PDB file of C-alpha atoms in Angstrom:
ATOM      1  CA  UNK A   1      49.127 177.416  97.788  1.00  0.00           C
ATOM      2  CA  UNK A   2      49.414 178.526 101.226  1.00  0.00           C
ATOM      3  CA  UNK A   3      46.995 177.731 104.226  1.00  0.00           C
ATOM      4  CA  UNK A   4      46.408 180.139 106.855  1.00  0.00           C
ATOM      5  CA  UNK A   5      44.635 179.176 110.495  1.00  0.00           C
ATOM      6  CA  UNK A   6      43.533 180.987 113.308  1.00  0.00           C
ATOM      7  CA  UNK A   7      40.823 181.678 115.599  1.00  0.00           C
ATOM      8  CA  UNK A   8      41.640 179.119 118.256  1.00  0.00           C
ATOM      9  CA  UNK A   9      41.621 179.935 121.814  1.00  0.00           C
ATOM     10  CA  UNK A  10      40.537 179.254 125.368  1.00  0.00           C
ATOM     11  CA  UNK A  11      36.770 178.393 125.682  1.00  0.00           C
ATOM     12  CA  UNK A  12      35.200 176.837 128.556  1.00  0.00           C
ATOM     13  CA  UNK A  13      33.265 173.414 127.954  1.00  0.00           C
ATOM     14  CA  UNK A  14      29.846 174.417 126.334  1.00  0.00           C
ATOM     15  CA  UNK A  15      31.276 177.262 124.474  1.00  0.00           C
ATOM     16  CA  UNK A  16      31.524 178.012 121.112  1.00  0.00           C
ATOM     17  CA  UNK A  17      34.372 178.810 118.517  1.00  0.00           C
ATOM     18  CA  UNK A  18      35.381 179.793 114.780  1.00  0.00           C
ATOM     19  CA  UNK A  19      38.410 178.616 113.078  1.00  0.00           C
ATOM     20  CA  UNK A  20      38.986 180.494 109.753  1.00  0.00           C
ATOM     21  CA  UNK A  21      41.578 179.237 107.019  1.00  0.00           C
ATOM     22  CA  UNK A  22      42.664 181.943 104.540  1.00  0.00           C
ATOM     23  CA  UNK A  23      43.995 180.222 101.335  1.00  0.00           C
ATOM     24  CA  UNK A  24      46.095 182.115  98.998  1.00  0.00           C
ATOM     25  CA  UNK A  25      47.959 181.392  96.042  1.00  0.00           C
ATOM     26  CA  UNK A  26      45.086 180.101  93.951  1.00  0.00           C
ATOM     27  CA  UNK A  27      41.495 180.548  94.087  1.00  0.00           C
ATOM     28  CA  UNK A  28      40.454 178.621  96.876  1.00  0.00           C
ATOM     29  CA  UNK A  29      37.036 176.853  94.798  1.00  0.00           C
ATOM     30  CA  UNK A  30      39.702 174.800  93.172  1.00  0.00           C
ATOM     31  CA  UNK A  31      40.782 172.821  96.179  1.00  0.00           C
ATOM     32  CA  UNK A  32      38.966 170.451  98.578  1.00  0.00           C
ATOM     33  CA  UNK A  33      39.361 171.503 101.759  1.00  0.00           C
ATOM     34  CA  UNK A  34      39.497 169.910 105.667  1.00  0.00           C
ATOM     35  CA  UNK A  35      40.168 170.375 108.948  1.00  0.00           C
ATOM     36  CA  UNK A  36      42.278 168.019 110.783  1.00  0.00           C
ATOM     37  CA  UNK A  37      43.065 167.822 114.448  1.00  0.00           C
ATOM     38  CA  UNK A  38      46.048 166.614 116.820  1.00  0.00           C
ATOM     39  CA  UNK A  39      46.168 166.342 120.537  1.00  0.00           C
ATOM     40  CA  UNK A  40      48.983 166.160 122.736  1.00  0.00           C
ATOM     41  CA  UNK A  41      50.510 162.651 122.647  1.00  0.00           C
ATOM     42  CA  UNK A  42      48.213 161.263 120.109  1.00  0.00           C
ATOM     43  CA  UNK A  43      47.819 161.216 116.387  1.00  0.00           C
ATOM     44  CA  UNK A  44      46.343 163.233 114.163  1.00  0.00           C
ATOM     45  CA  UNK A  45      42.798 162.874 113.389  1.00  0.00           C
ATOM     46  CA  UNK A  46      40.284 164.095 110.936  1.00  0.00           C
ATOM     47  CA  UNK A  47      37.823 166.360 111.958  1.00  0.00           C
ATOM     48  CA  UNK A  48      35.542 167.273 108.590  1.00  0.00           C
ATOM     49  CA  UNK A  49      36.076 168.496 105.046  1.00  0.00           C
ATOM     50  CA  UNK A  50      34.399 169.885 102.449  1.00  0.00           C
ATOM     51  CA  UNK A  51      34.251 169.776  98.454  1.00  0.00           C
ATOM     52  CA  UNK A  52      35.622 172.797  95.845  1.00  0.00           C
ATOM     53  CA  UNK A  53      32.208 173.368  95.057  1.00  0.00           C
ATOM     54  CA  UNK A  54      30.846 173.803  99.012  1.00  0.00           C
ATOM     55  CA  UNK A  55      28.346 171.224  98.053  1.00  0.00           C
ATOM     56  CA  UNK A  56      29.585 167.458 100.029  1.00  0.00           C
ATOM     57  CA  UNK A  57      30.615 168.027 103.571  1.00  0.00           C
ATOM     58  CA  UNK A  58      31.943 165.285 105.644  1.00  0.00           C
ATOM     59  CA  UNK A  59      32.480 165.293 109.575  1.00  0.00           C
ATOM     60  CA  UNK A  60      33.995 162.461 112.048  1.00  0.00           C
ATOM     61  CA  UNK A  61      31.409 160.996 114.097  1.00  0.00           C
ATOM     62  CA  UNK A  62      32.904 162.669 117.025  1.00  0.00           C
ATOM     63  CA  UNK A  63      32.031 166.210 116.182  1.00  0.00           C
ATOM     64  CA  UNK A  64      28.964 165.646 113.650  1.00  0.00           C
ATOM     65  CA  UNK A  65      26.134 167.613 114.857  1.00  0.00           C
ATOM     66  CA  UNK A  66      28.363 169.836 116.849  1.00  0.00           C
ATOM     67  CA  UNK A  67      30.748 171.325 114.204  1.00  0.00           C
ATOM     68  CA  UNK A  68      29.964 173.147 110.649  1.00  0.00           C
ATOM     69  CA  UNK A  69      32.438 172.988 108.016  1.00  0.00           C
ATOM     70  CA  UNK A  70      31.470 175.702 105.447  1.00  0.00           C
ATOM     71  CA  UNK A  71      33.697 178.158 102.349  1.00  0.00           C
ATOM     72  CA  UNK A  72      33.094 181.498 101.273  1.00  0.00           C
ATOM     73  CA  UNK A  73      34.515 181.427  98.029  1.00  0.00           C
ATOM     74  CA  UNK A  74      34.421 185.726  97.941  1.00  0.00           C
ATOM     75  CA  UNK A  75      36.925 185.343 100.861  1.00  0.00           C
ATOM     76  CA  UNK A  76      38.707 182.454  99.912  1.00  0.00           C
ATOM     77  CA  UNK A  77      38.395 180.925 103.743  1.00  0.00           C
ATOM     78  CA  UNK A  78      36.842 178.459 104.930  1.00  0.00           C
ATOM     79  CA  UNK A  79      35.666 178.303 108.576  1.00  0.00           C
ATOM     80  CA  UNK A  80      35.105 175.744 111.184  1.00  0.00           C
ATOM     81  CA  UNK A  81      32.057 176.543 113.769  1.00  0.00           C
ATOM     82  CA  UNK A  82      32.468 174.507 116.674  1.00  0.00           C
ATOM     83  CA  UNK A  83      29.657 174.642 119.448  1.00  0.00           C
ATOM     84  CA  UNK A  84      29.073 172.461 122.265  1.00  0.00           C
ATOM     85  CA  UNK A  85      32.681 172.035 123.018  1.00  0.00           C
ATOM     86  CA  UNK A  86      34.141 169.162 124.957  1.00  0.00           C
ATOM     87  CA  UNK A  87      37.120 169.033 126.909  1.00  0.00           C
ATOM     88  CA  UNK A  88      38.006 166.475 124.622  1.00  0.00           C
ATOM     89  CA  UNK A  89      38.160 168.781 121.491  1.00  0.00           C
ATOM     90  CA  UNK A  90      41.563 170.408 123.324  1.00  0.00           C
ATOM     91  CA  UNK A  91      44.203 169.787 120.488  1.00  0.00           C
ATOM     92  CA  UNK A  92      46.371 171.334 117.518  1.00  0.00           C
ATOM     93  CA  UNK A  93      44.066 172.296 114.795  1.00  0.00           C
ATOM     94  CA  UNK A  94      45.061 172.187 111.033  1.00  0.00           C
ATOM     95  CA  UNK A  95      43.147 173.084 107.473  1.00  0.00           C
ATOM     96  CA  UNK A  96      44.416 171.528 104.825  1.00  0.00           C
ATOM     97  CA  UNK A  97      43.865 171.432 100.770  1.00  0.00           C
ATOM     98  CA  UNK A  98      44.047 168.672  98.603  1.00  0.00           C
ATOM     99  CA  UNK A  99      43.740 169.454  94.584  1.00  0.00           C
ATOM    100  CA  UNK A 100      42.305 166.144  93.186  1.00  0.00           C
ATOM    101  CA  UNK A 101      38.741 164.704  93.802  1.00  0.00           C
ATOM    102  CA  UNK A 102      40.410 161.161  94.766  1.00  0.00           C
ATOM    103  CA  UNK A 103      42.921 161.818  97.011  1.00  0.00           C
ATOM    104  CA  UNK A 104      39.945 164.260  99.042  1.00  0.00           C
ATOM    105  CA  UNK A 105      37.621 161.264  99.143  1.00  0.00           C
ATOM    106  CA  UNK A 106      40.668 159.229 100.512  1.00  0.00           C
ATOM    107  CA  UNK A 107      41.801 161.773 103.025  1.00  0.00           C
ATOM    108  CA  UNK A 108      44.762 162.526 101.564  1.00  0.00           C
ATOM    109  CA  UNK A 109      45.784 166.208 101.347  1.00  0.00           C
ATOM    110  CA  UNK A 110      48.666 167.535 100.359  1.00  0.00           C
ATOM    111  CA  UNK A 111      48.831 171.368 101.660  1.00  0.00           C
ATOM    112  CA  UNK A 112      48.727 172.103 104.933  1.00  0.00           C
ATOM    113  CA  UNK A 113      48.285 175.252 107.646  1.00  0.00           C
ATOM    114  CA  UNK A 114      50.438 176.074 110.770  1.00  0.00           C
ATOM    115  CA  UNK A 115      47.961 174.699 112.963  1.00  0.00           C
ATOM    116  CA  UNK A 116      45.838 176.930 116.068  1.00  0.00           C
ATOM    117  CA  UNK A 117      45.161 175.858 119.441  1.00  0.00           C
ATOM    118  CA  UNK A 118      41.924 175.008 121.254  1.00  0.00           C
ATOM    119  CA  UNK A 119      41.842 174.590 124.943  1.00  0.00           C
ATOM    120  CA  UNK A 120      38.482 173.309 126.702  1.00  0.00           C
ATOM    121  CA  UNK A 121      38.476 173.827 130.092  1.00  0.00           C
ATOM    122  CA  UNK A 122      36.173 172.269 132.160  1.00  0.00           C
TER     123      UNK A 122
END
């Protein structure tokens, strides 16, 4: 399976953006799907995911209430709204798949996108 990313950009603080992961190679319903996130100098961090079936979302406490994870299964992509940004949401940002139930609830994934860049500016 591959994982495709975009959408990042410059956006001021307070502004909004949409990252979209394409996923090809096999219907995208069968994996579990997340976004992760990596800022200069630091280590990657989980941002949310989502189940195959669209139903069980999960979000870091960081961005809940701020971010939407959400899949449209037609499209195979999933997308990542992200409103009310913070300077502090600058980094690398990376989908990723994982194709068992277990290793999704663990946080374990074991395709991964290129990455796209967000930059907050203040």
């Amino acid at each position: 399976v591959q994982l495709q990313a975009s959408g990042g950009g410059l956006v001021q603080a307070g502004g909004s953006l949409r990252l979209s992961c394409v996923v090809s190679g096999r219907t995208s319903s069968t994996y579990h799907m997340g976004w992760f996130r990596q800022a200069a100098g630091k280590e990657r961090e989980f941002v949310a995911s989502i189940s195959g079936s669209g139903i069980n979302s999960y979000y870091a406490d960081t961005v809940k209430g701020r971010f939407t994870i959400s899949r449209a299964f037609a499209e195979n992509t999933i997308y990542l709204q992200m409103n009310s940004l913070r300077t502090e949401d600058t980094a690398v940002y990376y989908c990723a798949a994982a194709g068992l139930m277990s290793k999704f609830q663990r946080r374990q994934f074991d395709y991964w996108g290129q990455g796209t860049q967000v930059t907050v500016s203040s």
